[in-house]
Amino acid sequence: MKKQFVLITGANDGIGLATAKAMLDRGFAVIIHARNEDKAKTGVQRLEKGNAGAELIPVWGDLAHMDQVLRLAEQVKQVLPIGNGLDVLINNAGVYEDKRTLTADGFETNMGIKHFSHALLTLKLHETLMVASAPRVLMVSSGVHIGAHLDFEDLELNKGWSPSGAYAASKLANSLFAAGLAQNKDWDGIWTCSLHPGVIRTKMGIRVFGVGGEPLAEGAKTSVYCATATGLESQNGGFFAHSRPAQGSPLIYNKQKVVEFWDLTLHRLKNYTANSSLE
C-alpha cells in the first residue's frame, strides 16, 4: 500500500503543527510548510521528538509573494516519491493584521495570503492531487465567515477596512473557494470542504476572538476528521465544525455567486496561472 501524503500550510506551530502531529499519528507522511526554510525545519524537529521514524518533509515559501507560492508548488511535486500523488492538502496558514497592508503582489494582506495564495497553490497542485486515489482539499476557514461582508467588486477591501472585517472576509473567500472547487468539473474526483477549527488557544485566536479558547489539539480535530473520515461524499464543498457538517454562509450555497467568485479568483490569478489548463 502506498504511503499517504498530506501537505499542511503554516504547520510549524499553532493549529498547523497540532494537525501535523495528529496526521502523523494516523500514519500519514507529512509535508510541513512554513514561511522560510528555518521555520519549516524547526517544525519538523518539533515533530520528530517522540515520533522516531516518522516521514516528515519540510517545504517553504512566503505566501505574501506569489513567486514563492509557485516555487512551493514545485517543491511539493519534487519531494513526493515517483508515482505518488498528494492525498490531502490542508490550506491552514493564516494571518491577522492590525492595519491594512498589501502583499508584494498588491493584494490586501488578509485576502492575499489566506485566499489568493492558497487558491494559486491549490490550482498548481491539481495534477498532483489527481494522481492520488481519493484526494481531498481542506480550506481552514472560520465560523466568523458566516457573518462576513465580501464585496466582489472590492476584493482589495478598500472600503471600510477593519482588522476583524478583513479577517472574516478572507475566511468567507476560503469557504467560497471550497464550494467553487466542488462545482468545477475539472475538479471531479477531488473532495473539498471548508471548516471551522474552533476557538483555540493560539496567539492569533486570542487576537481574533479575544479569549483563550480550547487547547491546540482541539483545533486539529475537525481538519483531521475532514481529511480522513469516510462517507462524506455528499458533503463535497460544504462547511464543517466540531467534526461534523455545519451550516455555512448562505453565499456558499448560492451556485451563481460561487461561480462568480471562482471566475473572479481565476481572473485575479491569471498572471500566475499562465500555461495552465485551469486558467
PDB file of C-alpha atoms in Angstrom:
ATOM      1  CA  MET A   1       0.000   0.000   0.000  1.00  0.00           C
ATOM      2  CA  LYS A   2       1.317   3.428  -0.946  1.00  0.00           C
ATOM      3  CA  LYS A   3       2.121   5.849   1.828  1.00  0.00           C
ATOM      4  CA  GLN A   4      -0.395   8.677   2.015  1.00  0.00           C
ATOM      5  CA  PHE A   5       0.959  12.221   1.883  1.00  0.00           C
ATOM      6  CA  VAL A   6      -0.563  15.360   3.375  1.00  0.00           C
ATOM      7  CA  LEU A   7       0.642  18.930   2.870  1.00  0.00           C
ATOM      8  CA  ILE A   8      -0.242  21.377   5.641  1.00  0.00           C
ATOM      9  CA  THR A   9       0.496  25.055   5.146  1.00  0.00           C
ATOM     10  CA  GLY A  10       1.586  27.007   8.191  1.00  0.00           C
ATOM     11  CA  ALA A  11       2.474  23.790  10.004  1.00  0.00           C
ATOM     12  CA  ASN A  12       5.491  24.939  12.005  1.00  0.00           C
ATOM     13  CA  ASP A  13       3.420  25.977  15.014  1.00  0.00           C
ATOM     14  CA  GLY A  14      -0.105  26.506  16.332  1.00  0.00           C
ATOM     15  CA  ILE A  15      -3.047  24.617  14.870  1.00  0.00           C
ATOM     16  CA  GLY A  16      -0.990  23.609  11.837  1.00  0.00           C
ATOM     17  CA  LEU A  17       1.608  21.858  13.993  1.00  0.00           C
ATOM     18  CA  ALA A  18      -1.106  20.153  16.049  1.00  0.00           C
ATOM     19  CA  THR A  19      -2.758  18.980  12.831  1.00  0.00           C
ATOM     20  CA  ALA A  20       0.553  17.659  11.536  1.00  0.00           C
ATOM     21  CA  LYS A  21       1.057  15.634  14.716  1.00  0.00           C
ATOM     22  CA  ALA A  22      -2.449  14.205  14.509  1.00  0.00           C
ATOM     23  CA  MET A  23      -1.981  13.221  10.862  1.00  0.00           C
ATOM     24  CA  LEU A  24       1.354  11.597  11.739  1.00  0.00           C
ATOM     25  CA  ASP A  25      -0.443   9.568  14.377  1.00  0.00           C
ATOM     26  CA  ARG A  26      -2.754   8.306  11.630  1.00  0.00           C
ATOM     27  CA  GLY A  27       0.131   7.069   9.525  1.00  0.00           C
ATOM     28  CA  PHE A  28       0.455   9.887   7.007  1.00  0.00           C
ATOM     29  CA  ALA A  29       3.725  11.201   5.676  1.00  0.00           C
ATOM     30  CA  VAL A  30       3.513  14.903   6.465  1.00  0.00           C
ATOM     31  CA  ILE A  31       4.857  17.730   4.327  1.00  0.00           C
ATOM     32  CA  ILE A  32       5.453  20.640   6.676  1.00  0.00           C
ATOM     33  CA  HIS A  33       5.170  24.107   5.149  1.00  0.00           C
ATOM     34  CA  ALA A  34       6.392  27.311   6.751  1.00  0.00           C
ATOM     35  CA  ARG A  35       7.298  30.792   5.581  1.00  0.00           C
ATOM     36  CA  ASN A  36      11.032  30.060   5.328  1.00  0.00           C
ATOM     37  CA  GLU A  37      13.439  27.134   5.471  1.00  0.00           C
ATOM     38  CA  ASP A  38      14.455  27.616   9.107  1.00  0.00           C
ATOM     39  CA  LYS A  39      10.844  27.663  10.309  1.00  0.00           C
ATOM     40  CA  ALA A  40       9.932  24.604   8.239  1.00  0.00           C
ATOM     41  CA  LYS A  41      12.876  22.622   9.594  1.00  0.00           C
ATOM     42  CA  THR A  42      12.059  23.767  13.126  1.00  0.00           C
ATOM     43  CA  GLY A  43       8.550  22.400  12.649  1.00  0.00           C
ATOM     44  CA  VAL A  44       9.985  19.068  11.542  1.00  0.00           C
ATOM     45  CA  GLN A  45      12.316  18.963  14.550  1.00  0.00           C
ATOM     46  CA  ARG A  46       9.413  19.604  16.924  1.00  0.00           C
ATOM     47  CA  LEU A  47       7.503  16.683  15.472  1.00  0.00           C
ATOM     48  CA  GLU A  48      10.478  14.325  15.366  1.00  0.00           C
ATOM     49  CA  LYS A  49      10.574  14.296  19.171  1.00  0.00           C
ATOM     50  CA  GLY A  50       8.696  11.177  20.188  1.00  0.00           C
ATOM     51  CA  ASN A  51       7.986  10.214  16.564  1.00  0.00           C
ATOM     52  CA  ALA A  52      11.044   8.188  15.606  1.00  0.00           C
ATOM     53  CA  GLY A  53      10.908   7.051  12.009  1.00  0.00           C
ATOM     54  CA  ALA A  54       8.098   9.414  11.069  1.00  0.00           C
ATOM     55  CA  GLU A  55       8.193  10.685   7.494  1.00  0.00           C
ATOM     56  CA  LEU A  56       8.402  14.469   7.758  1.00  0.00           C
ATOM     57  CA  ILE A  57       9.338  16.680   4.832  1.00  0.00           C
ATOM     58  CA  PRO A  58       9.990  20.428   5.123  1.00  0.00           C
ATOM     59  CA  VAL A  59       8.962  22.826   2.347  1.00  0.00           C
ATOM     60  CA  TRP A  60       8.820  26.587   2.453  1.00  0.00           C
ATOM     61  CA  GLY A  61       7.575  29.730   0.759  1.00  0.00           C
ATOM     62  CA  ASP A  62       6.274  33.098   1.876  1.00  0.00           C
ATOM     63  CA  LEU A  63       2.600  33.234   0.931  1.00  0.00           C
ATOM     64  CA  ALA A  64       2.838  37.013   0.667  1.00  0.00           C
ATOM     65  CA  HIS A  65       4.887  36.505  -2.535  1.00  0.00           C
ATOM     66  CA  MET A  66       3.229  34.736  -5.455  1.00  0.00           C
ATOM     67  CA  ASP A  67       6.563  33.762  -6.993  1.00  0.00           C
ATOM     68  CA  GLN A  68       7.328  31.865  -3.794  1.00  0.00           C
ATOM     69  CA  VAL A  69       3.911  30.185  -3.924  1.00  0.00           C
ATOM     70  CA  LEU A  70       4.751  28.936  -7.415  1.00  0.00           C
ATOM     71  CA  ARG A  71       8.117  27.628  -6.198  1.00  0.00           C
ATOM     72  CA  LEU A  72       6.392  25.998  -3.236  1.00  0.00           C
ATOM     73  CA  ALA A  73       4.099  24.055  -5.562  1.00  0.00           C
ATOM     74  CA  GLU A  74       7.143  22.818  -7.477  1.00  0.00           C
ATOM     75  CA  GLN A  75       8.889  21.835  -4.232  1.00  0.00           C
ATOM     76  CA  VAL A  76       5.901  19.744  -3.227  1.00  0.00           C
ATOM     77  CA  LYS A  77       5.886  17.932  -6.565  1.00  0.00           C
ATOM     78  CA  GLN A  78       9.603  17.219  -6.246  1.00  0.00           C
ATOM     79  CA  VAL A  79       9.506  15.801  -2.709  1.00  0.00           C
ATOM     80  CA  LEU A  80       6.752  13.296  -3.494  1.00  0.00           C
ATOM     81  CA  PRO A  81       8.028   9.842  -4.493  1.00  0.00           C
ATOM     82  CA  ILE A  82       7.641   8.917  -8.151  1.00  0.00           C
ATOM     83  CA  GLY A  83       4.141   7.602  -8.728  1.00  0.00           C
ATOM     84  CA  ASN A  84       2.697   9.186  -5.603  1.00  0.00           C
ATOM     85  CA  GLY A  85       0.142  11.948  -5.648  1.00  0.00           C
ATOM     86  CA  LEU A  86      -0.796  14.339  -2.888  1.00  0.00           C
ATOM     87  CA  ASP A  87      -3.588  12.718  -0.899  1.00  0.00           C
ATOM     88  CA  VAL A  88      -4.597  15.668   1.263  1.00  0.00           C
ATOM     89  CA  LEU A  89      -3.952  19.407   1.012  1.00  0.00           C
ATOM     90  CA  ILE A  90      -4.797  21.363   4.158  1.00  0.00           C
ATOM     91  CA  ASN A  91      -4.682  25.097   3.451  1.00  0.00           C
ATOM     92  CA  ASN A  92      -4.202  26.223   7.041  1.00  0.00           C
ATOM     93  CA  ALA A  93      -1.773  29.154   7.091  1.00  0.00           C
ATOM     94  CA  GLY A  94      -3.257  32.430   8.229  1.00  0.00           C
ATOM     95  CA  VAL A  95      -2.575  35.989   9.261  1.00  0.00           C
ATOM     96  CA  TYR A  96      -4.321  38.678  11.284  1.00  0.00           C
ATOM     97  CA  GLU A  97      -3.350  42.274  10.530  1.00  0.00           C
ATOM     98  CA  ASP A  98      -3.959  45.277  12.788  1.00  0.00           C
ATOM     99  CA  LYS A  99      -3.688  47.706   9.881  1.00  0.00           C
ATOM    100  CA  ARG A 100      -4.364  47.490   6.169  1.00  0.00           C
ATOM    101  CA  THR A 101      -1.264  46.378   4.275  1.00  0.00           C
ATOM    102  CA  LEU A 102      -0.566  44.863   0.869  1.00  0.00           C
ATOM    103  CA  THR A 103       1.378  41.797  -0.166  1.00  0.00           C
ATOM    104  CA  ALA A 104       4.356  42.018  -2.511  1.00  0.00           C
ATOM    105  CA  ASP A 105       1.943  41.488  -5.416  1.00  0.00           C
ATOM    106  CA  GLY A 106      -0.514  44.170  -4.353  1.00  0.00           C
ATOM    107  CA  PHE A 107      -3.214  42.056  -2.710  1.00  0.00           C
ATOM    108  CA  GLU A 108      -4.723  43.149   0.597  1.00  0.00           C
ATOM    109  CA  THR A 109      -2.727  41.033   3.037  1.00  0.00           C
ATOM    110  CA  ASN A 110      -5.541  39.011   4.609  1.00  0.00           C
ATOM    111  CA  MET A 111      -7.134  38.252   1.258  1.00  0.00           C
ATOM    112  CA  GLY A 112      -3.783  37.756  -0.451  1.00  0.00           C
ATOM    113  CA  ILE A 113      -2.335  35.244   1.986  1.00  0.00           C
ATOM    114  CA  LYS A 114      -5.410  33.367   3.115  1.00  0.00           C
ATOM    115  CA  HIS A 115      -7.327  33.270  -0.161  1.00  0.00           C
ATOM    116  CA  PHE A 116      -5.358  34.117  -3.286  1.00  0.00           C
ATOM    117  CA  SER A 117      -2.101  32.379  -2.342  1.00  0.00           C
ATOM    118  CA  HIS A 118      -3.881  29.241  -1.198  1.00  0.00           C
ATOM    119  CA  ALA A 119      -6.046  29.303  -4.312  1.00  0.00           C
ATOM    120  CA  LEU A 120      -2.947  29.530  -6.511  1.00  0.00           C
ATOM    121  CA  LEU A 121      -1.193  26.746  -4.606  1.00  0.00           C
ATOM    122  CA  THR A 122      -4.251  24.528  -4.942  1.00  0.00           C
ATOM    123  CA  LEU A 123      -4.588  25.213  -8.670  1.00  0.00           C
ATOM    124  CA  LYS A 124      -0.928  24.441  -9.254  1.00  0.00           C
ATOM    125  CA  LEU A 125      -1.233  21.137  -7.378  1.00  0.00           C
ATOM    126  CA  HIS A 126      -4.293  19.990  -9.343  1.00  0.00           C
ATOM    127  CA  GLU A 127      -2.497  17.320 -11.368  1.00  0.00           C
ATOM    128  CA  THR A 128      -0.554  16.138  -8.314  1.00  0.00           C
ATOM    129  CA  LEU A 129      -3.777  15.724  -6.356  1.00  0.00           C
ATOM    130  CA  MET A 130      -5.424  13.856  -9.236  1.00  0.00           C
ATOM    131  CA  VAL A 131      -2.741  11.153  -9.072  1.00  0.00           C
ATOM    132  CA  ALA A 132      -3.922  10.177  -5.581  1.00  0.00           C
ATOM    133  CA  SER A 133      -6.718   7.633  -5.265  1.00  0.00           C
ATOM    134  CA  ALA A 134      -9.103   9.766  -3.183  1.00  0.00           C
ATOM    135  CA  PRO A 135      -7.642  13.274  -2.849  1.00  0.00           C
ATOM    136  CA  ARG A 136      -9.040  15.954  -0.568  1.00  0.00           C
ATOM    137  CA  VAL A 137      -8.575  19.716  -0.282  1.00  0.00           C
ATOM    138  CA  LEU A 138      -9.406  21.401   3.015  1.00  0.00           C
ATOM    139  CA  MET A 139      -9.709  25.143   3.471  1.00  0.00           C
ATOM    140  CA  VAL A 140      -9.304  26.130   7.121  1.00  0.00           C
ATOM    141  CA  SER A 141     -11.895  28.878   7.339  1.00  0.00           C
ATOM    142  CA  SER A 142     -13.686  30.079  10.468  1.00  0.00           C
ATOM    143  CA  GLY A 143     -17.171  30.368  11.852  1.00  0.00           C
ATOM    144  CA  VAL A 144     -16.811  34.137  11.518  1.00  0.00           C
ATOM    145  CA  HIS A 145     -17.206  33.755   7.742  1.00  0.00           C
ATOM    146  CA  ILE A 146     -20.954  33.353   8.249  1.00  0.00           C
ATOM    147  CA  GLY A 147     -21.446  36.995   9.181  1.00  0.00           C
ATOM    148  CA  ALA A 148     -18.753  38.367   6.884  1.00  0.00           C
ATOM    149  CA  HIS A 149     -19.283  41.033   4.250  1.00  0.00           C
ATOM    150  CA  LEU A 150     -17.442  40.483   0.981  1.00  0.00           C
ATOM    151  CA  ASP A 151     -17.867  42.918  -1.900  1.00  0.00           C
ATOM    152  CA  PHE A 152     -16.911  41.054  -5.075  1.00  0.00           C
ATOM    153  CA  GLU A 153     -16.050  44.407  -6.669  1.00  0.00           C
ATOM    154  CA  ASP A 154     -13.702  45.303  -3.818  1.00  0.00           C
ATOM    155  CA  LEU A 155     -11.543  42.271  -3.113  1.00  0.00           C
ATOM    156  CA  GLU A 156      -8.781  44.681  -2.085  1.00  0.00           C
ATOM    157  CA  LEU A 157     -11.034  45.637   0.842  1.00  0.00           C
ATOM    158  CA  ASN A 158     -10.535  49.347   0.236  1.00  0.00           C
ATOM    159  CA  LYS A 159     -13.911  50.296   1.678  1.00  0.00           C
ATOM    160  CA  GLY A 160     -14.381  50.336   5.424  1.00  0.00           C
ATOM    161  CA  TRP A 161     -11.374  48.170   6.271  1.00  0.00           C
ATOM    162  CA  SER A 162     -11.120  46.814   9.810  1.00  0.00           C
ATOM    163  CA  PRO A 163      -8.970  44.007  11.274  1.00  0.00           C
ATOM    164  CA  SER A 164     -11.924  41.783  12.133  1.00  0.00           C
ATOM    165  CA  GLY A 165     -13.816  42.594   8.933  1.00  0.00           C
ATOM    166  CA  ALA A 166     -10.841  41.798   6.702  1.00  0.00           C
ATOM    167  CA  TYR A 167     -10.171  38.569   8.584  1.00  0.00           C
ATOM    168  CA  ALA A 168     -13.795  37.457   8.255  1.00  0.00           C
ATOM    169  CA  ALA A 169     -13.942  38.406   4.559  1.00  0.00           C
ATOM    170  CA  SER A 170     -10.861  36.312   3.792  1.00  0.00           C
ATOM    171  CA  LYS A 171     -12.402  33.357   5.617  1.00  0.00           C
ATOM    172  CA  LEU A 172     -15.583  33.727   3.571  1.00  0.00           C
ATOM    173  CA  ALA A 173     -13.351  33.679   0.495  1.00  0.00           C
ATOM    174  CA  ASN A 174     -11.900  30.351   1.720  1.00  0.00           C
ATOM    175  CA  SER A 175     -15.362  28.836   2.026  1.00  0.00           C
ATOM    176  CA  LEU A 176     -16.472  30.188  -1.355  1.00  0.00           C
ATOM    177  CA  PHE A 177     -13.346  28.760  -2.973  1.00  0.00           C
ATOM    178  CA  ALA A 178     -14.006  25.319  -1.483  1.00  0.00           C
ATOM    179  CA  ALA A 179     -17.556  25.467  -2.830  1.00  0.00           C
ATOM    180  CA  GLY A 180     -16.159  26.521  -6.204  1.00  0.00           C
ATOM    181  CA  LEU A 181     -13.814  23.543  -6.351  1.00  0.00           C
ATOM    182  CA  ALA A 182     -16.743  21.227  -5.704  1.00  0.00           C
ATOM    183  CA  GLN A 183     -18.791  22.787  -8.533  1.00  0.00           C
ATOM    184  CA  ASN A 184     -15.986  22.730 -11.108  1.00  0.00           C
ATOM    185  CA  LYS A 185     -15.909  19.691 -13.406  1.00  0.00           C
ATOM    186  CA  ASP A 186     -12.122  19.905 -13.700  1.00  0.00           C
ATOM    187  CA  TRP A 187     -12.032  19.003 -10.009  1.00  0.00           C
ATOM    188  CA  ASP A 188     -14.321  15.980 -10.180  1.00  0.00           C
ATOM    189  CA  GLY A 189     -12.761  13.261  -8.049  1.00  0.00           C
ATOM    190  CA  ILE A 190     -11.253  15.701  -5.550  1.00  0.00           C
ATOM    191  CA  TRP A 191     -13.340  16.095  -2.393  1.00  0.00           C
ATOM    192  CA  THR A 192     -13.199  19.503  -0.772  1.00  0.00           C
ATOM    193  CA  CYS A 193     -14.591  21.426   2.178  1.00  0.00           C
ATOM    194  CA  SER A 194     -14.049  24.453   4.380  1.00  0.00           C
ATOM    195  CA  LEU A 195     -14.052  24.213   8.141  1.00  0.00           C
ATOM    196  CA  HIS A 196     -14.052  25.992  11.478  1.00  0.00           C
ATOM    197  CA  PRO A 197     -11.218  24.694  13.703  1.00  0.00           C
ATOM    198  CA  GLY A 198     -12.811  26.147  16.828  1.00  0.00           C
ATOM    199  CA  VAL A 199     -11.862  28.962  19.163  1.00  0.00           C
ATOM    200  CA  ILE A 200      -8.384  27.782  20.003  1.00  0.00           C
ATOM    201  CA  ARG A 201      -5.740  28.957  22.430  1.00  0.00           C
ATOM    202  CA  THR A 202      -3.268  30.422  19.941  1.00  0.00           C
ATOM    203  CA  LYS A 203      -1.768  33.881  19.591  1.00  0.00           C
ATOM    204  CA  MET A 204      -3.993  34.513  16.589  1.00  0.00           C
ATOM    205  CA  GLY A 205      -7.043  33.046  18.310  1.00  0.00           C
ATOM    206  CA  ILE A 206      -6.685  35.472  21.197  1.00  0.00           C
ATOM    207  CA  ARG A 207      -6.321  38.394  18.781  1.00  0.00           C
ATOM    208  CA  VAL A 208      -9.366  37.375  16.732  1.00  0.00           C
ATOM    209  CA  PHE A 209     -11.759  36.233  19.437  1.00  0.00           C
ATOM    210  CA  GLY A 210     -10.354  37.994  22.499  1.00  0.00           C
ATOM    211  CA  VAL A 211     -10.455  34.823  24.603  1.00  0.00           C
ATOM    212  CA  GLY A 212      -8.060  31.999  25.380  1.00  0.00           C
ATOM    213  CA  GLY A 213     -10.068  29.201  23.828  1.00  0.00           C
ATOM    214  CA  GLU A 214      -9.515  25.456  23.748  1.00  0.00           C
ATOM    215  CA  PRO A 215      -6.178  23.562  23.653  1.00  0.00           C
ATOM    216  CA  LEU A 216      -4.290  23.257  20.361  1.00  0.00           C
ATOM    217  CA  ALA A 217      -5.132  19.588  19.944  1.00  0.00           C
ATOM    218  CA  GLU A 218      -8.813  20.529  19.734  1.00  0.00           C
ATOM    219  CA  GLY A 219      -8.019  22.836  16.826  1.00  0.00           C
ATOM    220  CA  ALA A 220      -6.758  19.902  14.779  1.00  0.00           C
ATOM    221  CA  LYS A 221      -9.768  17.634  15.236  1.00  0.00           C
ATOM    222  CA  THR A 222     -12.081  18.947  12.524  1.00  0.00           C
ATOM    223  CA  SER A 223      -9.273  19.106   9.954  1.00  0.00           C
ATOM    224  CA  VAL A 224      -8.269  15.526  10.753  1.00  0.00           C
ATOM    225  CA  TYR A 225     -11.885  14.395  10.574  1.00  0.00           C
ATOM    226  CA  CYS A 226     -12.376  16.018   7.173  1.00  0.00           C
ATOM    227  CA  ALA A 227      -9.073  14.589   5.948  1.00  0.00           C
ATOM    228  CA  THR A 228      -9.742  11.003   6.998  1.00  0.00           C
ATOM    229  CA  ALA A 229     -13.433  10.256   7.635  1.00  0.00           C
ATOM    230  CA  THR A 230     -15.380   8.072   5.234  1.00  0.00           C
ATOM    231  CA  GLY A 231     -18.872   8.648   3.899  1.00  0.00           C
ATOM    232  CA  LEU A 232     -18.504  12.386   3.311  1.00  0.00           C
ATOM    233  CA  GLU A 233     -19.125  12.363  -0.433  1.00  0.00           C
ATOM    234  CA  SER A 234     -22.483  14.119  -0.178  1.00  0.00           C
ATOM    235  CA  GLN A 235     -20.848  16.975   1.725  1.00  0.00           C
ATOM    236  CA  ASN A 236     -18.436  17.919  -1.063  1.00  0.00           C
ATOM    237  CA  GLY A 237     -17.869  21.686  -0.970  1.00  0.00           C
ATOM    238  CA  GLY A 238     -19.600  22.031   2.371  1.00  0.00           C
ATOM    239  CA  PHE A 239     -18.679  23.581   5.696  1.00  0.00           C
ATOM    240  CA  PHE A 240     -17.711  21.658   8.827  1.00  0.00           C
ATOM    241  CA  ALA A 241     -17.387  22.491  12.514  1.00  0.00           C
ATOM    242  CA  HIS A 242     -16.914  20.281  15.580  1.00  0.00           C
ATOM    243  CA  SER A 243     -16.081  17.337  13.289  1.00  0.00           C
ATOM    244  CA  ARG A 244     -19.455  17.321  11.571  1.00  0.00           C
ATOM    245  CA  PRO A 245     -21.264  19.148   8.757  1.00  0.00           C
ATOM    246  CA  ALA A 246     -22.422  22.618   9.763  1.00  0.00           C
ATOM    247  CA  GLN A 247     -24.343  25.499   8.249  1.00  0.00           C
ATOM    248  CA  GLY A 248     -22.096  27.948   6.451  1.00  0.00           C
ATOM    249  CA  SER A 249     -22.750  31.345   4.922  1.00  0.00           C
ATOM    250  CA  PRO A 250     -25.759  31.418   2.569  1.00  0.00           C
ATOM    251  CA  LEU A 251     -23.356  32.571  -0.156  1.00  0.00           C
ATOM    252  CA  ILE A 252     -21.563  29.222  -0.342  1.00  0.00           C
ATOM    253  CA  TYR A 253     -24.849  27.510  -1.307  1.00  0.00           C
ATOM    254  CA  ASN A 254     -25.648  30.092  -3.994  1.00  0.00           C
ATOM    255  CA  LYS A 255     -24.287  28.440  -7.136  1.00  0.00           C
ATOM    256  CA  GLN A 256     -24.350  31.647  -9.161  1.00  0.00           C
ATOM    257  CA  LYS A 257     -22.348  33.540  -6.522  1.00  0.00           C
ATOM    258  CA  VAL A 258     -19.918  30.652  -6.142  1.00  0.00           C
ATOM    259  CA  VAL A 259     -19.240  30.616  -9.888  1.00  0.00           C
ATOM    260  CA  GLU A 260     -18.909  34.402  -9.935  1.00  0.00           C
ATOM    261  CA  PHE A 261     -16.343  34.307  -7.144  1.00  0.00           C
ATOM    262  CA  TRP A 262     -14.476  31.422  -8.779  1.00  0.00           C
ATOM    263  CA  ASP A 263     -14.234  33.372 -12.043  1.00  0.00           C
ATOM    264  CA  LEU A 264     -13.072  36.491 -10.199  1.00  0.00           C
ATOM    265  CA  THR A 265     -10.396  34.485  -8.425  1.00  0.00           C
ATOM    266  CA  LEU A 266      -9.085  32.976 -11.654  1.00  0.00           C
ATOM    267  CA  HIS A 267      -9.116  36.389 -13.305  1.00  0.00           C
ATOM    268  CA  ARG A 268      -7.038  37.867 -10.488  1.00  0.00           C
ATOM    269  CA  LEU A 269      -4.599  34.961 -10.697  1.00  0.00           C
ATOM    270  CA  LYS A 270      -4.273  34.885 -14.498  1.00  0.00           C
ATOM    271  CA  ASN A 271      -0.755  36.345 -14.422  1.00  0.00           C
ATOM    272  CA  TYR A 272       0.372  33.418 -12.269  1.00  0.00           C
ATOM    273  CA  THR A 273      -1.511  30.589 -13.994  1.00  0.00           C
ATOM    274  CA  ALA A 274      -0.049  31.052 -17.471  1.00  0.00           C
ATOM    275  CA  ASN A 275       0.182  27.817 -19.467  1.00  0.00           C
ATOM    276  CA  SER A 276      -2.275  26.173 -17.080  1.00  0.00           C
ATOM    277  CA  SER A 277      -5.287  24.215 -18.319  1.00  0.00           C
ATOM    278  CA  LEU A 278      -7.169  25.640 -15.331  1.00  0.00           C
ATOM    279  CA  GLU A 279      -6.721  29.231 -16.415  1.00  0.00           C
TER     280      GLU A 279
END
